[in-house]
């Protein structure tokens, strides 16, 4: 056992999350803790709710942060909306769709899988066929931004399809919120969850969620009690809810909420559309550099996520050794491939505060140095000029 306090090394976080947290948000974390029912904290909760409504582009009153990571937001959507025996169309084109299936089954529901190749977006044609073949389905669930592959699916079209067949739509927006266009009300999304550690650049451990009026109606009229006590929205509402007096449900992570508030404020100051554009512009510069180096993107351009760049590992490069050297010599974290893509790709995140020019040049410079030194098959020295050309043009 050590008697020393822990001092983390300084890293640049360009993986699939957590992403770089700016000092302004870290400072907010260090403000004095107050009671979670203190009137000042209750005021903060109201502000967080309205900032989240802005971030999600929704007017829904049932919009709040769950006091646990993105996976808990996922679980909150499923346990509240799936009842035993319910049929759910689950789209899978990467790791996270597989977790949705797990959730449906653990709720006693039946998952009807619509499978697409990893790296491809969800195919609305297949979803339409599944809906026609399963006219008693209650829900459609899909991942908007599949962080395991870097593919973006057409949420608007998929939600429309779900509604056409009298289904509600559950959407995983963990990696899309704050990074790419997401319009919860306009697109009619019924249940959406996200995470704080991706494009919001906040500390990990909180999951913003929002439910439409249709979803709220279904939750209020369930035949079975929600099997999770902690995630039962009927109970959480009494704590985070509208005008009623706040009742104790659990102790909110008070300081993490300060941080979330600050990160949402920063998003509001920048403007949502500006944040989306920044993610896209920076992606174009990183992409120019990676391609000039000789790496290839695994996702077709039309479905590529600007905040998650999945590229193939060049010949002659040892996956784990490259990532270790980036971390040890350049203090830079990039992501490994997940699941089917393990050992085949790197996932380079440009999420939230990590999506900025100095990170692009830092990442390209470090990759070029390590790969050249290893004798991997890349065009040494080509990446930075290519990225700089894009940056100076914009
Ligand atoms: C990161 C992520 C999650 C899980 O979030 P945690 O905060 O790690 O629990 C879920 N879905 C997607 C698409 C993600 O990228």
CSV table of C-alpha atoms and ligand atoms in Angstrom, one decimal:
chain,number,residue,atom,x,y,z
A,1,UNK,CA,0.0,0.0,0.0
A,2,UNK,CA,1.3,3.4,-0.9
A,3,UNK,CA,1.2,6.4,1.4
A,4,UNK,CA,1.3,8.8,-1.5
A,5,UNK,CA,-1.6,10.7,-3.0
A,6,UNK,CA,-2.5,9.7,-6.6
A,7,UNK,CA,-1.3,12.0,-9.3
A,8,UNK,CA,-2.4,10.9,-12.7
A,9,UNK,CA,0.0,11.4,-15.7
A,10,UNK,CA,-1.0,14.1,-18.1
A,11,UNK,CA,-2.5,12.6,-21.2
A,12,UNK,CA,-4.1,13.7,-24.4
A,13,UNK,CA,-7.3,11.6,-24.8
A,14,UNK,CA,-8.0,10.8,-28.4
A,15,UNK,CA,-9.7,7.4,-28.0
A,16,UNK,CA,-13.4,6.5,-27.9
A,17,UNK,CA,-13.9,8.2,-24.5
A,18,UNK,CA,-13.2,9.6,-22.0
A,19,UNK,CA,-12.1,12.6,-24.0
A,20,UNK,CA,-10.0,15.5,-22.8
A,21,UNK,CA,-11.6,17.4,-20.0
A,22,UNK,CA,-10.9,21.2,-20.0
A,23,UNK,CA,-9.6,22.8,-16.8
A,24,UNK,CA,-12.7,24.9,-16.6
A,25,UNK,CA,-14.8,21.8,-16.0
A,26,UNK,CA,-12.2,20.2,-13.7
A,27,UNK,CA,-12.2,23.3,-11.6
A,28,UNK,CA,-16.0,23.1,-11.2
A,29,UNK,CA,-15.6,19.6,-9.8
A,30,UNK,CA,-13.5,21.1,-7.0
A,31,UNK,CA,-16.1,23.5,-5.7
A,32,UNK,CA,-17.3,22.8,-2.2
A,33,UNK,CA,-19.8,20.0,-1.9
A,34,UNK,CA,-23.3,21.1,-0.7
A,35,UNK,CA,-26.3,18.9,0.2
A,36,UNK,CA,-28.2,17.3,-2.6
A,37,UNK,CA,-31.4,18.8,-1.3
A,38,UNK,CA,-30.0,22.2,-0.6
A,39,UNK,CA,-32.1,24.8,-2.4
A,40,UNK,CA,-29.0,26.0,-4.3
A,41,UNK,CA,-28.5,22.5,-5.6
A,42,UNK,CA,-32.1,22.1,-6.5
A,43,UNK,CA,-31.7,25.4,-8.5
A,44,UNK,CA,-28.6,23.8,-10.2
A,45,UNK,CA,-30.7,20.7,-11.1
A,46,UNK,CA,-33.2,22.9,-12.9
A,47,UNK,CA,-30.5,24.6,-14.8
A,48,UNK,CA,-28.9,21.3,-15.8
A,49,UNK,CA,-32.3,20.1,-17.0
A,50,UNK,CA,-32.8,23.1,-19.3
A,51,UNK,CA,-29.3,23.0,-20.6
A,52,UNK,CA,-29.8,19.3,-21.4
A,53,UNK,CA,-33.1,20.1,-23.2
A,54,UNK,CA,-31.0,22.5,-25.3
A,55,UNK,CA,-28.3,19.9,-26.0
A,56,UNK,CA,-30.8,17.3,-27.0
A,57,UNK,CA,-33.0,19.8,-28.8
A,58,UNK,CA,-36.1,18.8,-26.8
A,59,UNK,CA,-38.9,20.4,-24.8
A,60,UNK,CA,-39.5,17.2,-22.9
A,61,UNK,CA,-39.8,17.7,-19.1
A,62,UNK,CA,-38.5,14.1,-18.6
A,63,UNK,CA,-34.9,15.1,-19.5
A,64,UNK,CA,-32.3,14.6,-16.8
A,65,UNK,CA,-28.9,13.1,-16.0
A,66,UNK,CA,-28.9,9.6,-14.6
A,67,UNK,CA,-26.3,9.3,-11.8
A,68,UNK,CA,-24.3,6.6,-13.5
A,69,UNK,CA,-22.4,6.1,-16.8
A,70,UNK,CA,-23.8,5.8,-20.3
A,71,UNK,CA,-24.5,2.1,-19.8
A,72,UNK,CA,-26.9,3.0,-17.0
A,73,UNK,CA,-28.7,5.4,-19.4
A,74,UNK,CA,-29.0,2.5,-21.8
A,75,UNK,CA,-30.4,0.3,-19.1
A,76,UNK,CA,-32.8,3.1,-17.9
A,77,UNK,CA,-34.4,3.3,-21.4
A,78,UNK,CA,-34.8,-0.5,-21.7
A,79,UNK,CA,-36.0,-1.3,-18.2
A,80,UNK,CA,-38.6,1.5,-18.3
A,81,UNK,CA,-40.0,0.7,-21.8
A,82,UNK,CA,-39.7,-3.0,-22.2
A,83,UNK,CA,-42.1,-5.3,-20.4
A,84,UNK,CA,-41.9,-9.1,-20.3
A,85,UNK,CA,-43.0,-10.6,-23.6
A,86,UNK,CA,-42.5,-7.4,-25.6
A,87,UNK,CA,-41.0,-7.7,-29.0
A,88,UNK,CA,-38.2,-5.3,-29.8
A,89,UNK,CA,-36.5,-4.7,-33.1
A,90,UNK,CA,-32.8,-4.3,-32.2
A,91,UNK,CA,-30.4,-3.0,-34.9
A,92,UNK,CA,-26.8,-4.2,-34.5
A,93,UNK,CA,-23.9,-2.9,-36.6
A,94,UNK,CA,-21.2,-3.0,-33.8
A,95,UNK,CA,-20.6,-3.6,-30.1
A,96,UNK,CA,-23.3,-1.5,-28.6
A,97,UNK,CA,-26.3,-2.9,-30.5
A,98,UNK,CA,-25.3,-6.3,-28.9
A,99,UNK,CA,-25.7,-4.7,-25.5
A,100,UNK,CA,-29.1,-3.5,-26.4
A,101,UNK,CA,-30.1,-7.2,-27.2
A,102,UNK,CA,-28.8,-8.1,-23.7
A,103,UNK,CA,-30.9,-5.4,-22.2
A,104,UNK,CA,-34.1,-6.5,-24.0
A,105,UNK,CA,-33.6,-10.1,-23.0
A,106,UNK,CA,-32.9,-9.3,-19.4
A,107,UNK,CA,-36.2,-7.4,-19.3
A,108,UNK,CA,-38.0,-10.5,-20.4
A,109,UNK,CA,-38.5,-9.1,-23.9
A,110,UNK,CA,-37.8,-10.8,-27.2
A,111,UNK,CA,-35.1,-9.2,-29.4
A,112,UNK,CA,-35.6,-9.4,-33.2
A,113,UNK,CA,-32.2,-8.7,-34.5
A,114,UNK,CA,-31.5,-6.6,-37.7
A,115,UNK,CA,-27.8,-7.2,-38.4
A,116,UNK,CA,-25.5,-5.0,-40.5
A,117,UNK,CA,-21.8,-5.4,-41.1
A,118,UNK,CA,-19.5,-3.6,-38.7
A,119,UNK,CA,-18.6,-0.3,-40.2
A,120,UNK,CA,-21.8,0.1,-42.1
A,121,UNK,CA,-24.8,2.2,-41.0
A,122,UNK,CA,-28.1,0.5,-40.0
A,123,UNK,CA,-30.0,-0.3,-43.2
A,124,UNK,CA,-33.5,1.2,-43.1
A,125,UNK,CA,-34.7,-1.3,-45.7
A,126,UNK,CA,-33.9,-4.2,-43.4
A,127,UNK,CA,-35.6,-2.5,-40.5
A,128,UNK,CA,-38.7,-1.9,-42.6
A,129,UNK,CA,-38.8,-5.6,-43.5
A,130,UNK,CA,-38.4,-6.6,-39.9
A,131,UNK,CA,-41.2,-4.3,-38.9
A,132,UNK,CA,-43.5,-5.7,-41.5
A,133,UNK,CA,-42.6,-9.3,-40.5
A,134,UNK,CA,-43.2,-8.5,-36.8
A,135,UNK,CA,-46.3,-6.4,-36.7
A,136,UNK,CA,-46.7,-6.9,-33.0
A,137,UNK,CA,-43.3,-5.2,-32.2
A,138,UNK,CA,-43.4,-2.5,-29.6
A,139,UNK,CA,-40.0,-0.8,-30.0
A,140,UNK,CA,-37.2,-0.2,-32.4
A,141,UNK,CA,-33.7,0.4,-30.8
A,142,UNK,CA,-30.5,1.5,-32.6
A,143,UNK,CA,-27.2,3.2,-32.0
A,144,UNK,CA,-27.0,6.6,-33.7
A,145,UNK,CA,-23.2,6.9,-33.5
A,146,UNK,CA,-21.6,3.4,-33.2
A,147,UNK,CA,-18.4,4.1,-31.3
A,148,UNK,CA,-16.9,0.7,-32.0
A,149,UNK,CA,-16.8,1.3,-35.8
A,150,UNK,CA,-17.2,5.1,-36.4
A,151,UNK,CA,-20.4,4.6,-38.4
A,152,UNK,CA,-23.4,7.0,-38.1
A,153,UNK,CA,-26.9,5.8,-38.8
A,154,UNK,CA,-29.8,7.9,-40.2
A,155,UNK,CA,-31.7,8.4,-37.0
A,156,UNK,CA,-34.4,10.6,-38.5
A,157,UNK,CA,-35.4,7.9,-41.1
A,158,UNK,CA,-35.2,5.0,-38.6
A,159,UNK,CA,-37.4,6.8,-36.1
A,160,UNK,CA,-39.9,7.6,-38.8
A,161,UNK,CA,-40.1,4.0,-39.8
A,162,UNK,CA,-40.6,2.9,-36.2
A,163,UNK,CA,-43.5,5.3,-35.8
A,164,UNK,CA,-45.1,4.3,-39.1
A,165,UNK,CA,-45.3,0.8,-37.5
A,166,UNK,CA,-46.6,2.0,-34.2
A,167,UNK,CA,-43.3,1.4,-32.4
A,168,UNK,CA,-41.5,3.7,-30.1
A,169,UNK,CA,-37.8,4.4,-30.8
A,170,UNK,CA,-34.9,4.1,-28.4
A,171,UNK,CA,-31.8,5.8,-29.6
A,172,UNK,CA,-28.2,5.5,-28.2
A,173,UNK,CA,-26.7,9.0,-28.6
A,174,UNK,CA,-23.8,8.5,-26.3
A,175,UNK,CA,-21.2,9.5,-28.9
A,176,UNK,CA,-23.4,11.7,-31.0
A,177,UNK,CA,-24.6,14.3,-28.4
A,178,UNK,CA,-22.6,17.5,-28.9
A,179,UNK,CA,-20.6,16.0,-31.8
A,180,UNK,CA,-23.0,15.6,-34.7
A,181,UNK,CA,-26.5,16.7,-35.5
A,182,UNK,CA,-29.1,15.3,-33.1
A,183,UNK,CA,-32.6,16.7,-33.0
A,184,UNK,CA,-34.7,14.7,-30.5
A,185,UNK,CA,-38.0,16.5,-30.9
A,186,UNK,CA,-37.9,17.2,-34.6
A,187,UNK,CA,-36.9,13.6,-35.3
A,188,UNK,CA,-39.5,12.3,-32.8
A,189,UNK,CA,-37.1,10.1,-30.7
A,190,UNK,CA,-39.0,8.6,-27.8
A,191,UNK,CA,-36.1,7.6,-25.5
A,192,UNK,CA,-32.5,8.8,-25.8
A,193,UNK,CA,-29.5,8.4,-23.6
A,194,UNK,CA,-26.0,9.8,-23.8
A,195,UNK,CA,-22.8,10.0,-21.7
A,196,UNK,CA,-20.8,12.8,-20.3
A,197,UNK,CA,-17.3,11.6,-21.2
A,198,UNK,CA,-17.6,11.7,-25.0
A,199,UNK,CA,-18.4,14.9,-26.9
A,200,UNK,CA,-19.5,16.8,-23.8
A,201,UNK,CA,-15.9,16.4,-22.5
A,202,UNK,CA,-17.1,16.1,-18.9
A,203,UNK,CA,-15.9,13.6,-16.4
A,204,UNK,CA,-17.2,10.0,-16.9
A,205,UNK,CA,-20.0,8.7,-14.8
A,206,UNK,CA,-23.2,10.5,-15.7
A,207,UNK,CA,-25.8,9.7,-18.4
A,208,UNK,CA,-28.2,12.3,-19.7
A,209,UNK,CA,-31.5,10.8,-20.8
A,210,UNK,CA,-34.8,12.1,-22.3
A,211,UNK,CA,-38.2,10.5,-22.8
A,212,UNK,CA,-40.9,11.8,-25.2
A,213,UNK,CA,-44.6,12.2,-24.1
A,214,UNK,CA,-45.4,8.9,-25.8
A,215,UNK,CA,-42.7,7.1,-23.8
A,216,UNK,CA,-43.8,8.8,-20.6
A,217,UNK,CA,-47.4,7.6,-21.2
A,218,UNK,CA,-46.1,4.0,-21.8
A,219,UNK,CA,-44.0,4.1,-18.6
A,220,UNK,CA,-47.0,5.4,-16.6
A,221,UNK,CA,-49.2,2.6,-17.9
A,222,UNK,CA,-47.0,-0.4,-17.5
A,223,UNK,CA,-48.5,-3.7,-16.5
A,224,UNK,CA,-45.4,-4.7,-14.6
A,225,UNK,CA,-43.3,-2.8,-12.1
A,226,UNK,CA,-40.0,-1.6,-13.6
A,227,UNK,CA,-37.6,-4.4,-12.4
A,228,UNK,CA,-34.9,-2.0,-11.5
A,229,UNK,CA,-35.6,0.1,-8.4
A,230,UNK,CA,-32.7,2.6,-9.0
A,231,UNK,CA,-33.6,3.2,-12.7
A,232,UNK,CA,-37.4,3.3,-12.3
A,233,UNK,CA,-38.3,6.7,-14.0
A,234,UNK,CA,-41.5,6.9,-11.9
A,235,UNK,CA,-39.3,7.1,-8.8
A,236,UNK,CA,-36.5,9.2,-10.3
A,237,UNK,CA,-39.1,11.8,-11.4
A,238,UNK,CA,-40.0,12.5,-7.8
A,239,UNK,CA,-36.4,13.6,-7.3
A,240,UNK,CA,-35.6,15.3,-10.6
A,241,UNK,CA,-39.2,16.0,-11.5
A,242,UNK,CA,-41.2,19.1,-12.4
A,243,UNK,CA,-42.8,21.3,-9.9
A,244,UNK,CA,-43.3,18.8,-7.0
A,245,UNK,CA,-41.2,19.1,-3.9
A,246,UNK,CA,-37.9,17.1,-4.5
A,247,UNK,CA,-38.0,13.9,-2.6
A,248,UNK,CA,-34.9,11.9,-1.6
A,249,UNK,CA,-34.3,9.1,-4.1
A,250,UNK,CA,-30.5,8.7,-4.1
A,251,UNK,CA,-27.7,11.1,-3.3
A,252,UNK,CA,-26.8,12.8,-6.6
A,253,UNK,CA,-23.0,13.0,-7.3
A,254,UNK,CA,-23.1,16.7,-6.4
A,255,UNK,CA,-19.6,17.7,-7.6
A,256,UNK,CA,-20.0,15.8,-10.9
A,257,UNK,CA,-23.2,17.7,-11.5
A,258,UNK,CA,-21.2,21.0,-11.1
A,259,UNK,CA,-18.9,19.6,-13.8
A,260,UNK,CA,-21.8,18.6,-16.0
A,261,UNK,CA,-23.4,22.0,-15.7
A,262,UNK,CA,-20.1,23.7,-16.7
A,263,UNK,CA,-19.7,21.5,-19.7
A,264,UNK,CA,-23.3,22.1,-20.9
A,265,UNK,CA,-22.7,25.8,-20.4
A,266,UNK,CA,-19.6,25.6,-22.6
A,267,UNK,CA,-21.7,23.9,-25.2
A,268,UNK,CA,-24.3,26.5,-25.0
A,269,UNK,CA,-21.7,29.3,-25.3
A,270,UNK,CA,-20.2,27.8,-28.4
A,271,UNK,CA,-23.6,27.0,-29.8
A,272,UNK,CA,-24.7,23.5,-30.7
A,273,UNK,CA,-24.4,23.9,-34.5
A,274,UNK,CA,-21.0,25.5,-34.1
A,275,UNK,CA,-19.9,22.5,-32.1
A,276,UNK,CA,-21.1,20.1,-34.8
A,277,UNK,CA,-19.3,22.1,-37.4
A,278,UNK,CA,-16.1,22.2,-35.4
A,279,UNK,CA,-16.1,18.4,-35.1
A,280,UNK,CA,-16.6,18.1,-38.8
A,281,UNK,CA,-13.9,20.6,-39.8
A,282,UNK,CA,-11.3,19.0,-37.5
A,283,UNK,CA,-12.2,15.6,-38.8
A,284,UNK,CA,-11.5,16.7,-42.3
A,285,UNK,CA,-8.0,17.9,-41.3
A,286,UNK,CA,-7.2,14.7,-39.3
A,287,UNK,CA,-8.5,12.6,-42.2
A,288,UNK,CA,-6.3,14.4,-44.7
A,289,UNK,CA,-3.3,13.6,-42.6
A,290,UNK,CA,-4.2,10.0,-41.9
A,291,UNK,CA,-4.9,9.3,-45.6
A,292,UNK,CA,-1.7,11.1,-46.7
A,293,UNK,CA,0.1,8.8,-44.3
A,294,UNK,CA,-1.5,5.9,-46.1
A,295,UNK,CA,-4.1,4.7,-43.6
A,296,UNK,CA,-7.6,3.9,-44.8
A,297,UNK,CA,-10.9,4.7,-43.2
A,298,UNK,CA,-13.2,1.6,-42.7
A,299,UNK,CA,-16.5,3.5,-42.9
A,300,UNK,CA,-17.8,5.0,-46.2
A,301,UNK,CA,-17.6,8.7,-46.3
A,302,UNK,CA,-21.4,9.3,-46.2
A,303,UNK,CA,-21.7,7.5,-42.9
A,304,UNK,CA,-18.4,8.5,-41.3
A,305,UNK,CA,-18.6,10.0,-37.8
A,306,UNK,CA,-16.3,13.1,-37.5
A,307,UNK,CA,-15.7,12.4,-33.8
A,308,UNK,CA,-14.6,8.8,-34.2
A,309,UNK,CA,-12.1,8.0,-36.9
A,310,UNK,CA,-11.6,4.2,-37.4
A,311,UNK,CA,-8.6,3.5,-39.6
A,312,UNK,CA,-6.8,0.3,-40.6
A,313,UNK,CA,-3.5,-0.6,-39.0
A,314,UNK,CA,-0.7,-0.4,-41.6
A,315,UNK,CA,1.5,-3.4,-42.5
A,316,UNK,CA,4.5,-3.8,-40.3
A,317,UNK,CA,2.9,-2.0,-37.3
A,318,UNK,CA,2.3,-3.9,-34.1
A,319,UNK,CA,-1.1,-2.7,-32.8
A,320,UNK,CA,-0.4,-2.9,-29.0
A,321,UNK,CA,3.2,-1.7,-29.3
A,322,UNK,CA,2.2,1.4,-31.2
A,323,UNK,CA,-0.5,2.3,-28.7
A,324,UNK,CA,1.9,1.7,-25.8
A,325,UNK,CA,4.6,3.9,-27.4
A,326,UNK,CA,2.1,6.6,-28.1
A,327,UNK,CA,1.1,6.6,-24.5
A,328,UNK,CA,4.5,6.3,-23.0
A,329,UNK,CA,6.5,8.5,-25.4
A,330,UNK,CA,3.8,11.0,-26.5
A,331,UNK,CA,1.3,10.8,-23.6
A,332,UNK,CA,-1.3,10.2,-26.2
A,333,UNK,CA,-4.2,7.8,-25.9
A,334,UNK,CA,-5.9,6.4,-29.0
A,335,UNK,CA,-8.4,3.5,-29.0
A,336,UNK,CA,-7.9,-0.1,-30.0
A,337,UNK,CA,-10.4,-2.0,-32.1
A,338,UNK,CA,-13.3,-3.6,-30.3
A,339,UNK,CA,-14.9,-7.0,-30.9
A,340,UNK,CA,-14.6,-8.1,-34.5
A,341,UNK,CA,-12.3,-5.2,-35.2
A,342,UNK,CA,-9.8,-5.9,-32.4
A,343,UNK,CA,-6.3,-5.9,-33.8
A,344,UNK,CA,-7.5,-4.5,-37.2
A,345,UNK,CA,-8.2,-0.9,-36.6
A,346,UNK,CA,-7.3,2.1,-34.4
A,347,UNK,CA,-10.1,4.4,-33.3
A,348,UNK,CA,-9.0,8.0,-33.1
A,349,UNK,CA,-11.4,10.2,-31.2
A,350,UNK,CA,-11.9,13.9,-31.8
A,351,UNK,CA,-14.6,14.3,-29.2
A,352,UNK,CA,-15.6,17.5,-27.5
A,353,UNK,CA,-12.6,19.5,-26.2
A,354,UNK,CA,-10.3,16.9,-27.8
A,355,UNK,CA,-11.5,18.1,-31.2
A,356,UNK,CA,-9.1,20.9,-31.6
A,357,UNK,CA,-6.2,21.8,-34.0
A,358,UNK,CA,-3.4,21.1,-31.6
A,359,UNK,CA,-4.6,17.6,-31.0
A,360,UNK,CA,-4.7,16.9,-34.7
A,361,UNK,CA,-1.1,17.9,-35.2
A,362,UNK,CA,0.0,16.2,-32.0
A,363,UNK,CA,-1.7,12.9,-33.0
A,364,UNK,CA,-0.4,13.0,-36.6
A,365,UNK,CA,3.1,13.9,-35.5
A,366,UNK,CA,3.2,11.2,-32.8
A,367,UNK,CA,1.8,8.5,-35.1
A,368,UNK,CA,4.2,9.4,-37.9
A,369,UNK,CA,7.2,9.3,-35.5
A,370,UNK,CA,6.3,5.9,-34.0
A,371,UNK,CA,5.3,4.2,-37.2
A,372,UNK,CA,8.3,5.5,-39.1
A,373,UNK,CA,10.6,4.4,-36.3
A,374,UNK,CA,9.1,0.9,-36.5
A,375,UNK,CA,9.5,0.7,-40.2
A,376,UNK,CA,5.8,0.4,-40.9
A,377,UNK,CA,4.5,0.9,-44.4
A,378,UNK,CA,3.5,4.6,-44.3
A,379,UNK,CA,4.4,7.7,-46.2
A,380,UNK,CA,6.6,9.3,-43.6
A,381,UNK,CA,6.4,13.1,-43.3
A,382,UNK,CA,3.3,13.4,-45.4
A,383,UNK,CA,0.6,13.7,-42.7
A,384,UNK,CA,1.2,17.1,-41.2
A,385,UNK,CA,1.5,19.1,-44.4
A,386,UNK,CA,-1.7,17.4,-45.7
A,387,UNK,CA,-3.6,18.3,-42.5
A,388,UNK,CA,-2.1,21.8,-42.4
A,389,UNK,CA,-3.3,22.4,-45.9
A,390,UNK,CA,-6.9,21.6,-44.9
A,391,UNK,CA,-6.6,23.7,-41.8
A,392,UNK,CA,-5.3,26.8,-43.6
A,393,UNK,CA,-8.0,26.5,-46.3
A,394,UNK,CA,-10.8,26.7,-43.9
B,1,LIG,C1,-19.4,4.7,-24.5
B,1,LIG,C2,-20.6,4.2,-25.0
B,1,LIG,C3,-21.6,3.6,-24.2
B,1,LIG,C4,-21.4,3.3,-22.8
B,1,LIG,O1,-21.1,4.4,-22.0
B,1,LIG,P1,-20.3,4.3,-20.6
B,1,LIG,O2,-20.3,5.6,-20.1
B,1,LIG,O3,-19.0,3.7,-21.0
B,1,LIG,O4,-21.1,3.3,-19.8
B,1,LIG,C5,-22.8,3.2,-24.8
B,1,LIG,N1,-23.0,3.4,-26.1
B,1,LIG,C6,-22.1,3.9,-27.0
B,1,LIG,C7,-22.4,4.1,-28.4
B,1,LIG,C8,-20.9,4.4,-26.4
B,1,LIG,O5,-20.0,4.9,-27.2
